[in-house]
PDB file of C-alpha atoms in Angstrom:
ATOM      1  CA  MET E   1      16.232 -12.031  13.916  1.00  0.00           C
ATOM      2  CA  THR E   2      18.301 -11.683  17.057  1.00  0.00           C
ATOM      3  CA  SER E   3      17.202  -8.115  17.811  1.00  0.00           C
ATOM      4  CA  LYS E   4      13.527  -7.283  18.210  1.00  0.00           C
ATOM      5  CA  ARG E   5      14.050  -3.595  17.413  1.00  0.00           C
ATOM      6  CA  VAL E   6      12.580  -1.789  14.449  1.00  0.00           C
ATOM      7  CA  GLY E   7      12.262   1.735  13.116  1.00  0.00           C
ATOM      8  CA  PHE E   8       8.976   2.666  11.466  1.00  0.00           C
ATOM      9  CA  VAL E   9       8.356   5.576   9.085  1.00  0.00           C
ATOM     10  CA  GLY E  10       4.816   6.680   8.217  1.00  0.00           C
ATOM     11  CA  LEU E  11       1.966   6.322  10.716  1.00  0.00           C
ATOM     12  CA  GLY E  12      -1.016   6.853   8.427  1.00  0.00           C
ATOM     13  CA  LEU E  13      -4.228   4.850   8.034  1.00  0.00           C
ATOM     14  CA  MET E  14      -2.217   1.683   7.388  1.00  0.00           C
ATOM     15  CA  GLY E  15       1.086   2.435   9.088  1.00  0.00           C
ATOM     16  CA  ALA E  16      -0.264   3.282  12.528  1.00  0.00           C
ATOM     17  CA  PRO E  17      -2.052  -0.051  13.138  1.00  0.00           C
ATOM     18  CA  MET E  18       0.842  -1.962  11.573  1.00  0.00           C
ATOM     19  CA  ALA E  19       3.331  -0.329  13.939  1.00  0.00           C
ATOM     20  CA  ALA E  20       0.944  -0.893  16.851  1.00  0.00           C
ATOM     21  CA  ASN E  21       0.781  -4.619  16.117  1.00  0.00           C
ATOM     22  CA  ILE E  22       4.575  -4.862  15.978  1.00  0.00           C
ATOM     23  CA  ALA E  23       4.738  -3.217  19.414  1.00  0.00           C
ATOM     24  CA  LYS E  24       2.004  -5.511  20.788  1.00  0.00           C
ATOM     25  CA  ALA E  25       4.106  -8.485  19.713  1.00  0.00           C
ATOM     26  CA  GLY E  26       6.868  -7.327  22.052  1.00  0.00           C
ATOM     27  CA  TRP E  27       9.104  -5.403  19.687  1.00  0.00           C
ATOM     28  CA  ALA E  28      10.732  -2.082  20.532  1.00  0.00           C
ATOM     29  CA  VAL E  29       9.329   0.293  17.901  1.00  0.00           C
ATOM     30  CA  THR E  30      10.847   3.723  17.280  1.00  0.00           C
ATOM     31  CA  ALA E  31       8.915   5.770  14.758  1.00  0.00           C
ATOM     32  CA  TRP E  32       9.022   8.938  12.714  1.00  0.00           C
ATOM     33  CA  ASN E  33       5.957  10.650  11.349  1.00  0.00           C
ATOM     34  CA  ARG E  34       5.468  14.076   9.827  1.00  0.00           C
ATOM     35  CA  SER E  35       2.794  15.018  12.389  1.00  0.00           C
ATOM     36  CA  ASP E  36       3.061  14.340  16.116  1.00  0.00           C
ATOM     37  CA  THR E  37      -0.613  13.944  17.000  1.00  0.00           C
ATOM     38  CA  VAL E  38      -0.779  10.293  15.924  1.00  0.00           C
ATOM     39  CA  PHE E  39       1.602   9.291  18.726  1.00  0.00           C
ATOM     40  CA  GLN E  40      -1.012  10.232  21.327  1.00  0.00           C
ATOM     41  CA  GLY E  41      -3.070   7.171  20.386  1.00  0.00           C
ATOM     42  CA  LEU E  42      -0.213   4.689  20.041  1.00  0.00           C
ATOM     43  CA  ALA E  43       1.054   2.838  23.096  1.00  0.00           C
ATOM     44  CA  GLY E  44       4.536   1.397  23.325  1.00  0.00           C
ATOM     45  CA  ILE E  45       6.001   3.359  20.412  1.00  0.00           C
ATOM     46  CA  SER E  46       8.858   5.824  20.840  1.00  0.00           C
ATOM     47  CA  ARG E  47       9.273   8.768  18.488  1.00  0.00           C
ATOM     48  CA  VAL E  48      12.221  10.543  16.910  1.00  0.00           C
ATOM     49  CA  ASP E  49      12.388  14.034  15.435  1.00  0.00           C
ATOM     50  CA  THR E  50      14.435  13.051  12.364  1.00  0.00           C
ATOM     51  CA  LEU E  51      14.882   9.909  10.287  1.00  0.00           C
ATOM     52  CA  ALA E  52      18.639  10.117  10.784  1.00  0.00           C
ATOM     53  CA  GLU E  53      18.024   9.132  14.414  1.00  0.00           C
ATOM     54  CA  LEU E  54      16.927   5.693  13.136  1.00  0.00           C
ATOM     55  CA  ARG E  55      20.378   5.073  11.659  1.00  0.00           C
ATOM     56  CA  ASP E  56      21.289   2.354  14.184  1.00  0.00           C
ATOM     57  CA  GLU E  57      18.031   0.389  13.990  1.00  0.00           C
ATOM     58  CA  PRO E  58      18.632  -3.089  12.515  1.00  0.00           C
ATOM     59  CA  THR E  59      15.442  -2.822  10.451  1.00  0.00           C
ATOM     60  CA  ILE E  60      13.554   0.233   9.200  1.00  0.00           C
ATOM     61  CA  VAL E  61      10.057  -0.040   7.723  1.00  0.00           C
ATOM     62  CA  PHE E  62       8.752   2.634   5.344  1.00  0.00           C
ATOM     63  CA  MET E  63       4.976   3.002   4.926  1.00  0.00           C
ATOM     64  CA  LEU E  64       4.672   6.280   3.002  1.00  0.00           C
ATOM     65  CA  PRO E  65       2.334   6.679  -0.009  1.00  0.00           C
ATOM     66  CA  ASP E  66       4.902   6.407  -2.816  1.00  0.00           C
ATOM     67  CA  LEU E  67       8.592   5.899  -3.469  1.00  0.00           C
ATOM     68  CA  PRO E  68       9.456   9.555  -4.261  1.00  0.00           C
ATOM     69  CA  LEU E  69       8.192  10.460  -0.782  1.00  0.00           C
ATOM     70  CA  ILE E  70      10.266   7.650   0.709  1.00  0.00           C
ATOM     71  CA  GLU E  71      13.382   8.769  -1.171  1.00  0.00           C
ATOM     72  CA  ALA E  72      12.929  12.381  -0.051  1.00  0.00           C
ATOM     73  CA  ALA E  73      12.300  11.396   3.578  1.00  0.00           C
ATOM     74  CA  ALA E  74      15.277   9.013   3.639  1.00  0.00           C
ATOM     75  CA  GLN E  75      17.886  11.568   2.548  1.00  0.00           C
ATOM     76  CA  GLY E  76      18.983  12.391   6.090  1.00  0.00           C
ATOM     77  CA  LEU E  77      19.227   8.706   6.959  1.00  0.00           C
ATOM     78  CA  LEU E  78      21.303   7.927   3.879  1.00  0.00           C
ATOM     79  CA  ASP E  79      23.584  10.893   4.551  1.00  0.00           C
ATOM     80  CA  ALA E  80      24.156   9.561   8.074  1.00  0.00           C
ATOM     81  CA  TRP E  81      25.076   6.170   6.604  1.00  0.00           C
ATOM     82  CA  ARG E  82      27.447   7.792   4.118  1.00  0.00           C
ATOM     83  CA  ALA E  83      29.242   9.427   7.038  1.00  0.00           C
ATOM     84  CA  GLU E  84      29.345   6.197   9.034  1.00  0.00           C
ATOM     85  CA  ALA E  85      28.119   2.901   7.619  1.00  0.00           C
ATOM     86  CA  PRO E  86      25.393   1.009   9.498  1.00  0.00           C
ATOM     87  CA  GLN E  87      25.839  -2.490  10.872  1.00  0.00           C
ATOM     88  CA  PRO E  88      26.046  -5.259   8.261  1.00  0.00           C
ATOM     89  CA  GLY E  89      22.649  -6.861   7.647  1.00  0.00           C
ATOM     90  CA  THR E  90      20.646  -3.664   8.182  1.00  0.00           C
ATOM     91  CA  ALA E  91      17.326  -3.966   6.329  1.00  0.00           C
ATOM     92  CA  VAL E  92      15.177  -1.242   4.794  1.00  0.00           C
ATOM     93  CA  ILE E  93      11.673  -2.578   4.122  1.00  0.00           C
ATOM     94  CA  VAL E  94       9.435  -0.708   1.681  1.00  0.00           C
ATOM     95  CA  MET E  95       5.870  -1.800   2.492  1.00  0.00           C
ATOM     96  CA  SER E  96       4.113   0.796   0.329  1.00  0.00           C
ATOM     97  CA  SER E  97       2.829   0.180  -3.210  1.00  0.00           C
ATOM     98  CA  VAL E  98       5.681   1.383  -5.425  1.00  0.00           C
ATOM     99  CA  SER E  99       7.120   0.932  -8.904  1.00  0.00           C
ATOM    100  CA  PRO E 100       8.904  -2.426  -9.273  1.00  0.00           C
ATOM    101  CA  ALA E 101      11.655  -0.847 -11.388  1.00  0.00           C
ATOM    102  CA  ALA E 102      12.068   2.208  -9.158  1.00  0.00           C
ATOM    103  CA  VAL E 103      12.383   0.167  -5.956  1.00  0.00           C
ATOM    104  CA  GLN E 104      15.257  -1.752  -7.549  1.00  0.00           C
ATOM    105  CA  GLU E 105      16.992   1.563  -8.236  1.00  0.00           C
ATOM    106  CA  PHE E 106      16.337   2.615  -4.637  1.00  0.00           C
ATOM    107  CA  GLY E 107      17.937  -0.629  -3.511  1.00  0.00           C
ATOM    108  CA  GLU E 108      21.117   0.290  -5.360  1.00  0.00           C
ATOM    109  CA  THR E 109      21.081   3.793  -3.846  1.00  0.00           C
ATOM    110  CA  VAL E 110      20.788   2.354  -0.329  1.00  0.00           C
ATOM    111  CA  ARG E 111      23.489  -0.222  -1.011  1.00  0.00           C
ATOM    112  CA  GLU E 112      25.916   2.474  -2.139  1.00  0.00           C
ATOM    113  CA  ALA E 113      25.053   4.889   0.692  1.00  0.00           C
ATOM    114  CA  SER E 114      25.511   2.187   3.326  1.00  0.00           C
ATOM    115  CA  GLY E 115      28.791   0.848   2.005  1.00  0.00           C
ATOM    116  CA  GLY E 116      27.035  -2.383   1.117  1.00  0.00           C
ATOM    117  CA  ASN E 117      25.823  -2.959   4.683  1.00  0.00           C
ATOM    118  CA  ALA E 118      22.098  -2.279   4.136  1.00  0.00           C
ATOM    119  CA  VAL E 119      19.683  -4.120   1.868  1.00  0.00           C
ATOM    120  CA  VAL E 120      16.271  -3.023   0.569  1.00  0.00           C
ATOM    121  CA  VAL E 121      13.349  -5.435   0.663  1.00  0.00           C
ATOM    122  CA  ASP E 122      10.037  -4.563  -0.965  1.00  0.00           C
ATOM    123  CA  ALA E 123       7.121  -6.062   0.940  1.00  0.00           C
ATOM    124  CA  PRO E 124       3.857  -4.338   0.012  1.00  0.00           C
ATOM    125  CA  VAL E 125       0.655  -5.395   1.718  1.00  0.00           C
ATOM    126  CA  SER E 126      -2.973  -6.086   0.892  1.00  0.00           C
ATOM    127  CA  GLY E 127      -5.949  -6.234   3.236  1.00  0.00           C
ATOM    128  CA  GLY E 128      -6.786  -2.585   3.830  1.00  0.00           C
ATOM    129  CA  THR E 129      -7.156  -0.887   7.162  1.00  0.00           C
ATOM    130  CA  THR E 130      -9.114  -3.839   8.553  1.00  0.00           C
ATOM    131  CA  GLY E 131      -6.250  -6.196   7.798  1.00  0.00           C
ATOM    132  CA  ALA E 132      -3.751  -3.709   9.217  1.00  0.00           C
ATOM    133  CA  GLU E 133      -5.737  -3.374  12.445  1.00  0.00           C
ATOM    134  CA  ASN E 134      -6.277  -7.126  12.839  1.00  0.00           C
ATOM    135  CA  GLY E 135      -2.740  -8.119  11.870  1.00  0.00           C
ATOM    136  CA  THR E 136      -4.083 -10.237   9.003  1.00  0.00           C
ATOM    137  CA  LEU E 137      -2.439  -8.527   6.047  1.00  0.00           C
ATOM    138  CA  ALA E 138      -1.184 -10.390   3.006  1.00  0.00           C
ATOM    139  CA  ILE E 139       2.494  -9.521   2.582  1.00  0.00           C
ATOM    140  CA  MET E 140       4.255 -10.123  -0.736  1.00  0.00           C
ATOM    141  CA  ALA E 141       8.012  -9.777  -0.470  1.00  0.00           C
ATOM    142  CA  GLY E 142      10.845  -9.227  -2.902  1.00  0.00           C
ATOM    143  CA  ALA E 143      14.062 -10.356  -1.230  1.00  0.00           C
ATOM    144  CA  SER E 144      16.762 -12.971  -1.178  1.00  0.00           C
ATOM    145  CA  GLU E 145      15.746 -16.193   0.554  1.00  0.00           C
ATOM    146  CA  ALA E 146      18.105 -15.450   3.431  1.00  0.00           C
ATOM    147  CA  ASP E 147      16.796 -11.914   3.987  1.00  0.00           C
ATOM    148  CA  PHE E 148      13.211 -13.113   3.751  1.00  0.00           C
ATOM    149  CA  GLU E 149      13.742 -15.831   6.356  1.00  0.00           C
ATOM    150  CA  ARG E 150      15.406 -13.517   8.862  1.00  0.00           C
ATOM    151  CA  LEU E 151      12.650 -10.900   8.456  1.00  0.00           C
ATOM    152  CA  MET E 152       9.804 -13.406   8.733  1.00  0.00           C
ATOM    153  CA  PRO E 153       9.315 -12.904  12.524  1.00  0.00           C
ATOM    154  CA  LEU E 154       8.689  -9.209  11.873  1.00  0.00           C
ATOM    155  CA  PHE E 155       6.336  -9.857   8.952  1.00  0.00           C
ATOM    156  CA  GLU E 156       4.335 -12.277  11.081  1.00  0.00           C
ATOM    157  CA  THR E 157       3.474  -9.511  13.562  1.00  0.00           C
ATOM    158  CA  MET E 158       1.563  -7.742  10.766  1.00  0.00           C
ATOM    159  CA  GLY E 159       0.268 -10.438   8.442  1.00  0.00           C
ATOM    160  CA  THR E 160      -1.035 -13.985   8.214  1.00  0.00           C
ATOM    161  CA  THR E 161      -0.255 -14.652   4.548  1.00  0.00           C
ATOM    162  CA  VAL E 162       3.424 -13.932   3.920  1.00  0.00           C
ATOM    163  CA  ARG E 163       5.139 -15.051   0.721  1.00  0.00           C
ATOM    164  CA  ARG E 164       8.478 -14.465  -0.956  1.00  0.00           C
ATOM    165  CA  MET E 165       7.703 -13.670  -4.593  1.00  0.00           C
ATOM    166  CA  GLY E 166      11.290 -13.436  -5.856  1.00  0.00           C
ATOM    167  CA  PRO E 167      14.149 -10.905  -5.747  1.00  0.00           C
ATOM    168  CA  LEU E 168      13.816  -7.170  -5.056  1.00  0.00           C
ATOM    169  CA  GLY E 169      10.981  -5.705  -7.140  1.00  0.00           C
ATOM    170  CA  SER E 170       8.964  -8.930  -7.189  1.00  0.00           C
ATOM    171  CA  GLY E 171       6.860  -7.922  -4.200  1.00  0.00           C
ATOM    172  CA  SER E 172       5.898  -4.669  -5.880  1.00  0.00           C
ATOM    173  CA  LEU E 173       5.001  -6.463  -9.106  1.00  0.00           C
ATOM    174  CA  ALA E 174       2.833  -8.898  -7.150  1.00  0.00           C
ATOM    175  CA  LYS E 175       1.096  -5.940  -5.481  1.00  0.00           C
ATOM    176  CA  ALA E 176       0.548  -4.358  -8.899  1.00  0.00           C
ATOM    177  CA  CYS E 177      -1.166  -7.584  -9.996  1.00  0.00           C
ATOM    178  CA  ASN E 178      -3.229  -7.480  -6.804  1.00  0.00           C
ATOM    179  CA  GLN E 179      -4.311  -3.917  -7.552  1.00  0.00           C
ATOM    180  CA  LEU E 180      -5.194  -4.831 -11.130  1.00  0.00           C
ATOM    181  CA  ILE E 181      -7.650  -7.380  -9.764  1.00  0.00           C
ATOM    182  CA  VAL E 182      -8.971  -5.181  -6.939  1.00  0.00           C
ATOM    183  CA  GLY E 183      -9.321  -2.081  -9.106  1.00  0.00           C
ATOM    184  CA  THR E 184     -11.081  -3.753 -12.006  1.00  0.00           C
ATOM    185  CA  THR E 185     -13.295  -5.881  -9.742  1.00  0.00           C
ATOM    186  CA  THR E 186     -14.380  -2.846  -7.727  1.00  0.00           C
ATOM    187  CA  ALA E 187     -15.142  -0.985 -10.953  1.00  0.00           C
ATOM    188  CA  ALA E 188     -17.170  -3.933 -12.273  1.00  0.00           C
ATOM    189  CA  LEU E 189     -19.146  -4.130  -9.018  1.00  0.00           C
ATOM    190  CA  ALA E 190     -19.766  -0.374  -9.218  1.00  0.00           C
ATOM    191  CA  GLU E 191     -21.039  -0.682 -12.780  1.00  0.00           C
ATOM    192  CA  ALA E 192     -23.306  -3.560 -11.755  1.00  0.00           C
ATOM    193  CA  ALA E 193     -24.636  -1.485  -8.835  1.00  0.00           C
ATOM    194  CA  GLU E 194     -25.495   1.466 -11.076  1.00  0.00           C
ATOM    195  CA  LEU E 195     -27.088  -0.780 -13.704  1.00  0.00           C
ATOM    196  CA  ALA E 196     -29.137  -2.620 -11.082  1.00  0.00           C
ATOM    197  CA  GLU E 197     -30.286   0.425  -9.118  1.00  0.00           C
ATOM    198  CA  ARG E 198     -31.281   2.408 -12.200  1.00  0.00           C
ATOM    199  CA  SER E 199     -33.314  -0.616 -13.307  1.00  0.00           C
ATOM    200  CA  GLY E 200     -35.201  -0.670  -9.989  1.00  0.00           C
ATOM    201  CA  MET E 201     -33.266  -3.499  -8.373  1.00  0.00           C
ATOM    202  CA  ASP E 202     -32.005  -3.535  -4.779  1.00  0.00           C
ATOM    203  CA  VAL E 203     -28.203  -3.461  -4.902  1.00  0.00           C
ATOM    204  CA  SER E 204     -27.736  -5.221  -1.566  1.00  0.00           C
ATOM    205  CA  ALA E 205     -29.975  -8.074  -2.722  1.00  0.00           C
ATOM    206  CA  LEU E 206     -27.965  -8.319  -5.954  1.00  0.00           C
ATOM    207  CA  TYR E 207     -24.708  -8.495  -4.048  1.00  0.00           C
ATOM    208  CA  ASP E 208     -26.123 -11.148  -1.697  1.00  0.00           C
ATOM    209  CA  VAL E 209     -26.941 -13.472  -4.567  1.00  0.00           C
ATOM    210  CA  LEU E 210     -23.653 -12.737  -6.350  1.00  0.00           C
ATOM    211  CA  ALA E 211     -21.761 -13.668  -3.190  1.00  0.00           C
ATOM    212  CA  GLY E 212     -23.274 -17.168  -3.335  1.00  0.00           C
ATOM    213  CA  GLY E 213     -22.046 -17.843  -6.853  1.00  0.00           C
ATOM    214  CA  LEU E 214     -18.958 -17.606  -9.027  1.00  0.00           C
ATOM    215  CA  ALA E 215     -18.924 -13.796  -8.749  1.00  0.00           C
ATOM    216  CA  GLY E 216     -18.308 -14.004  -5.003  1.00  0.00           C
ATOM    217  CA  SER E 217     -14.958 -12.575  -3.911  1.00  0.00           C
ATOM    218  CA  LYS E 218     -13.132 -10.914  -1.040  1.00  0.00           C
ATOM    219  CA  VAL E 219     -13.524  -7.621  -2.902  1.00  0.00           C
ATOM    220  CA  LEU E 220     -17.302  -8.086  -2.949  1.00  0.00           C
ATOM    221  CA  GLU E 221     -17.265  -9.040   0.732  1.00  0.00           C
ATOM    222  CA  ILE E 222     -15.261  -6.003   1.853  1.00  0.00           C
ATOM    223  CA  VAL E 223     -16.012  -3.254  -0.665  1.00  0.00           C
ATOM    224  CA  GLY E 224     -19.511  -4.381  -1.642  1.00  0.00           C
ATOM    225  CA  PRO E 225     -21.289  -2.992   1.452  1.00  0.00           C
ATOM    226  CA  ARG E 226     -19.661   0.416   0.913  1.00  0.00           C
ATOM    227  CA  LEU E 227     -20.659   0.401  -2.746  1.00  0.00           C
ATOM    228  CA  ALA E 228     -24.238  -0.551  -1.905  1.00  0.00           C
ATOM    229  CA  ALA E 229     -24.520   2.105   0.823  1.00  0.00           C
ATOM    230  CA  LYS E 230     -22.654   4.745  -1.215  1.00  0.00           C
ATOM    231  CA  ASP E 231     -20.326   5.067   1.756  1.00  0.00           C
ATOM    232  CA  TYR E 232     -17.223   6.828   0.504  1.00  0.00           C
ATOM    233  CA  ALA E 233     -15.538   7.692   3.828  1.00  0.00           C
ATOM    234  CA  PRO E 234     -11.875   6.898   3.119  1.00  0.00           C
ATOM    235  CA  THR E 235     -10.301   3.672   4.307  1.00  0.00           C
ATOM    236  CA  GLY E 236      -7.676   4.371   1.639  1.00  0.00           C
ATOM    237  CA  PRO E 237      -7.800   7.162  -0.972  1.00  0.00           C
ATOM    238  CA  ALA E 238      -9.065   6.071  -4.388  1.00  0.00           C
ATOM    239  CA  LYS E 239      -6.383   8.148  -6.125  1.00  0.00           C
ATOM    240  CA  PHE E 240      -3.764   5.581  -5.126  1.00  0.00           C
ATOM    241  CA  MET E 241      -5.450   3.002  -7.369  1.00  0.00           C
ATOM    242  CA  HIS E 242      -4.604   5.152 -10.389  1.00  0.00           C
ATOM    243  CA  LYS E 243      -0.960   5.224  -9.256  1.00  0.00           C
ATOM    244  CA  ASP E 244      -0.880   1.457  -8.730  1.00  0.00           C
ATOM    245  CA  LEU E 245      -2.449   0.690 -12.113  1.00  0.00           C
ATOM    246  CA  ALA E 246       0.250   2.824 -13.719  1.00  0.00           C
ATOM    247  CA  PHE E 247       2.790   0.351 -12.309  1.00  0.00           C
ATOM    248  CA  VAL E 248       0.856  -2.489 -13.993  1.00  0.00           C
ATOM    249  CA  VAL E 249       0.922  -0.725 -17.358  1.00  0.00           C
ATOM    250  CA  GLN E 250       4.595   0.247 -17.043  1.00  0.00           C
ATOM    251  CA  SER E 251       5.638  -3.274 -16.071  1.00  0.00           C
ATOM    252  CA  ALA E 252       3.596  -4.778 -18.905  1.00  0.00           C
ATOM    253  CA  GLU E 253       5.086  -2.409 -21.473  1.00  0.00           C
ATOM    254  CA  SER E 254       8.617  -3.289 -20.356  1.00  0.00           C
ATOM    255  CA  ILE E 255       8.099  -6.986 -21.207  1.00  0.00           C
ATOM    256  CA  GLY E 256       5.592  -6.699 -24.064  1.00  0.00           C
ATOM    257  CA  VAL E 257       2.467  -7.996 -22.309  1.00  0.00           C
ATOM    258  CA  ALA E 258      -1.005  -6.752 -23.296  1.00  0.00           C
ATOM    259  CA  VAL E 259      -3.091  -5.570 -20.314  1.00  0.00           C
ATOM    260  CA  PRO E 260      -6.417  -4.391 -21.768  1.00  0.00           C
ATOM    261  CA  MET E 261      -8.229  -4.490 -18.410  1.00  0.00           C
ATOM    262  CA  ALA E 262      -5.547  -2.400 -16.726  1.00  0.00           C
ATOM    263  CA  SER E 263      -5.532   0.046 -19.636  1.00  0.00           C
ATOM    264  CA  ALA E 264      -9.288   0.550 -19.356  1.00  0.00           C
ATOM    265  CA  ALA E 265      -9.189   0.797 -15.570  1.00  0.00           C
ATOM    266  CA  ILE E 266      -6.418   3.377 -15.464  1.00  0.00           C
ATOM    267  CA  GLU E 267      -8.545   5.666 -17.653  1.00  0.00           C
ATOM    268  CA  LEU E 268     -11.545   5.201 -15.361  1.00  0.00           C
ATOM    269  CA  TYR E 269      -9.535   6.066 -12.240  1.00  0.00           C
ATOM    270  CA  ALA E 270      -7.988   9.027 -14.060  1.00  0.00           C
ATOM    271  CA  GLU E 271     -11.540  10.255 -14.688  1.00  0.00           C
ATOM    272  CA  LEU E 272     -12.327   9.702 -10.999  1.00  0.00           C
ATOM    273  CA  LYS E 273      -9.432  12.005 -10.104  1.00  0.00           C
ATOM    274  CA  ARG E 274     -10.543  14.591 -12.660  1.00  0.00           C
ATOM    275  CA  GLN E 275     -13.932  14.630 -10.933  1.00  0.00           C
ATOM    276  CA  GLY E 276     -12.215  15.573  -7.677  1.00  0.00           C
ATOM    277  CA  LEU E 277     -13.049  12.272  -5.953  1.00  0.00           C
ATOM    278  CA  GLY E 278      -9.524  10.950  -5.421  1.00  0.00           C
ATOM    279  CA  ASP E 279      -9.341  11.541  -1.668  1.00  0.00           C
ATOM    280  CA  GLN E 280     -12.458   9.466  -0.987  1.00  0.00           C
ATOM    281  CA  ASP E 281     -12.659   5.696  -0.579  1.00  0.00           C
ATOM    282  CA  LEU E 282     -12.050   3.310  -3.464  1.00  0.00           C
ATOM    283  CA  ALA E 283     -15.806   2.657  -3.507  1.00  0.00           C
ATOM    284  CA  VAL E 284     -16.262   6.209  -4.832  1.00  0.00           C
ATOM    285  CA  VAL E 285     -15.613   4.760  -8.283  1.00  0.00           C
ATOM    286  CA  ARG E 286     -19.372   4.154  -8.209  1.00  0.00           C
ATOM    287  CA  LYS E 287     -19.985   7.914  -7.976  1.00  0.00           C
ATOM    288  CA  ALA E 288     -17.517   8.485 -10.801  1.00  0.00           C
ATOM    289  CA  ILE E 289     -19.474   6.071 -12.989  1.00  0.00           C
ATOM    290  CA  ALA E 290     -22.773   7.674 -11.952  1.00  0.00           C
ATOM    291  CA  ASN E 291     -21.396  11.080 -12.923  1.00  0.00           C
ATOM    292  CA  MET E 292     -20.259   9.688 -16.269  1.00  0.00           C
ATOM    293  CA  SER E 293     -23.796   8.364 -16.845  1.00  0.00           C
ATOM    294  CA  LEU E 294     -25.284  11.777 -16.096  1.00  0.00           C
ATOM    295  CA  ALA E 295     -22.793  13.468 -18.389  1.00  0.00           C
ATOM    296  CA  ALA E 296     -23.628  11.051 -21.196  1.00  0.00           C
ATOM    297  CA  ALA E 297     -27.299  11.874 -20.699  1.00  0.00           C
ATOM    298  CA  GLY E 298     -26.571  15.586 -20.846  1.00  0.00           C
ATOM    299  CA  SER E 299     -27.060  16.271 -17.121  1.00  0.00           C
ATOM    300  CA  PRO E 300     -24.236  17.641 -14.928  1.00  0.00           C
ATOM    301  CA  GLY E 301     -22.904  15.265 -12.301  1.00  0.00           C
ATOM    302  CA  THR E 302     -22.569  16.130  -8.607  1.00  0.00           C
ATOM    303  CA  ASN E 303     -19.301  15.432  -6.837  1.00  0.00           C
TER     304      ASN E 303
END
């Protein structure tokens, strides 16, 4: 990329440290966020009052929770491009977890609004807030080879594992697969914790021995301590896992693939939301399972 300028939309738990790392790498970052308070803790980042003011940025990153929010927020930007097309090669990067099919439709909307001058790349991330803060995210991109190569310097300011997975939509499908593994593994660890603790076993000791064998995983390493401590302070709301698993099921249905683990997990995370636990950390799936155990035994759970 010849210009180290980027617009950034969405400075939440993940977006704020991601934008901060881009700025630390020497890029000029201009950002929009619904609330202004977050800018007080971010150095080297300029702010705009409307997304339309980002119209001339060569690259614009979106890190909002879901594609409908991105589409709604981008209306002013797209209207500005309809009035006057942006520079050829403008890139819109969707780094949130979104529907693979819907992001392809969004790509067509952006192409039409920009007179063919702007392209959408989906590049969702994995690694949580720790990875966002440390600049060690895994980034899975859906883009042409040429677009991927020219955006690589930007991706490398935020992540250490960056891969092109295929054309637009492929990054989101890869993230859906990632969430299938993370969601079901976290649920399995939560079940094991409840089974162990109710049998008189120390959960931390169980996790220590599991980590030394075939059951060891990055999920166990990162989420395990929160599960063991019943620490549900949000590093990312658990309700988003239900959304992401829906993308797995939808994608599987479209090509006729059976996903029994995803189908079971989406029901579990739906129950978690029904219990009012969706705004807490992913590890709160343990509390959801504990509540289900109490309900099965005829005792009311406590949220």
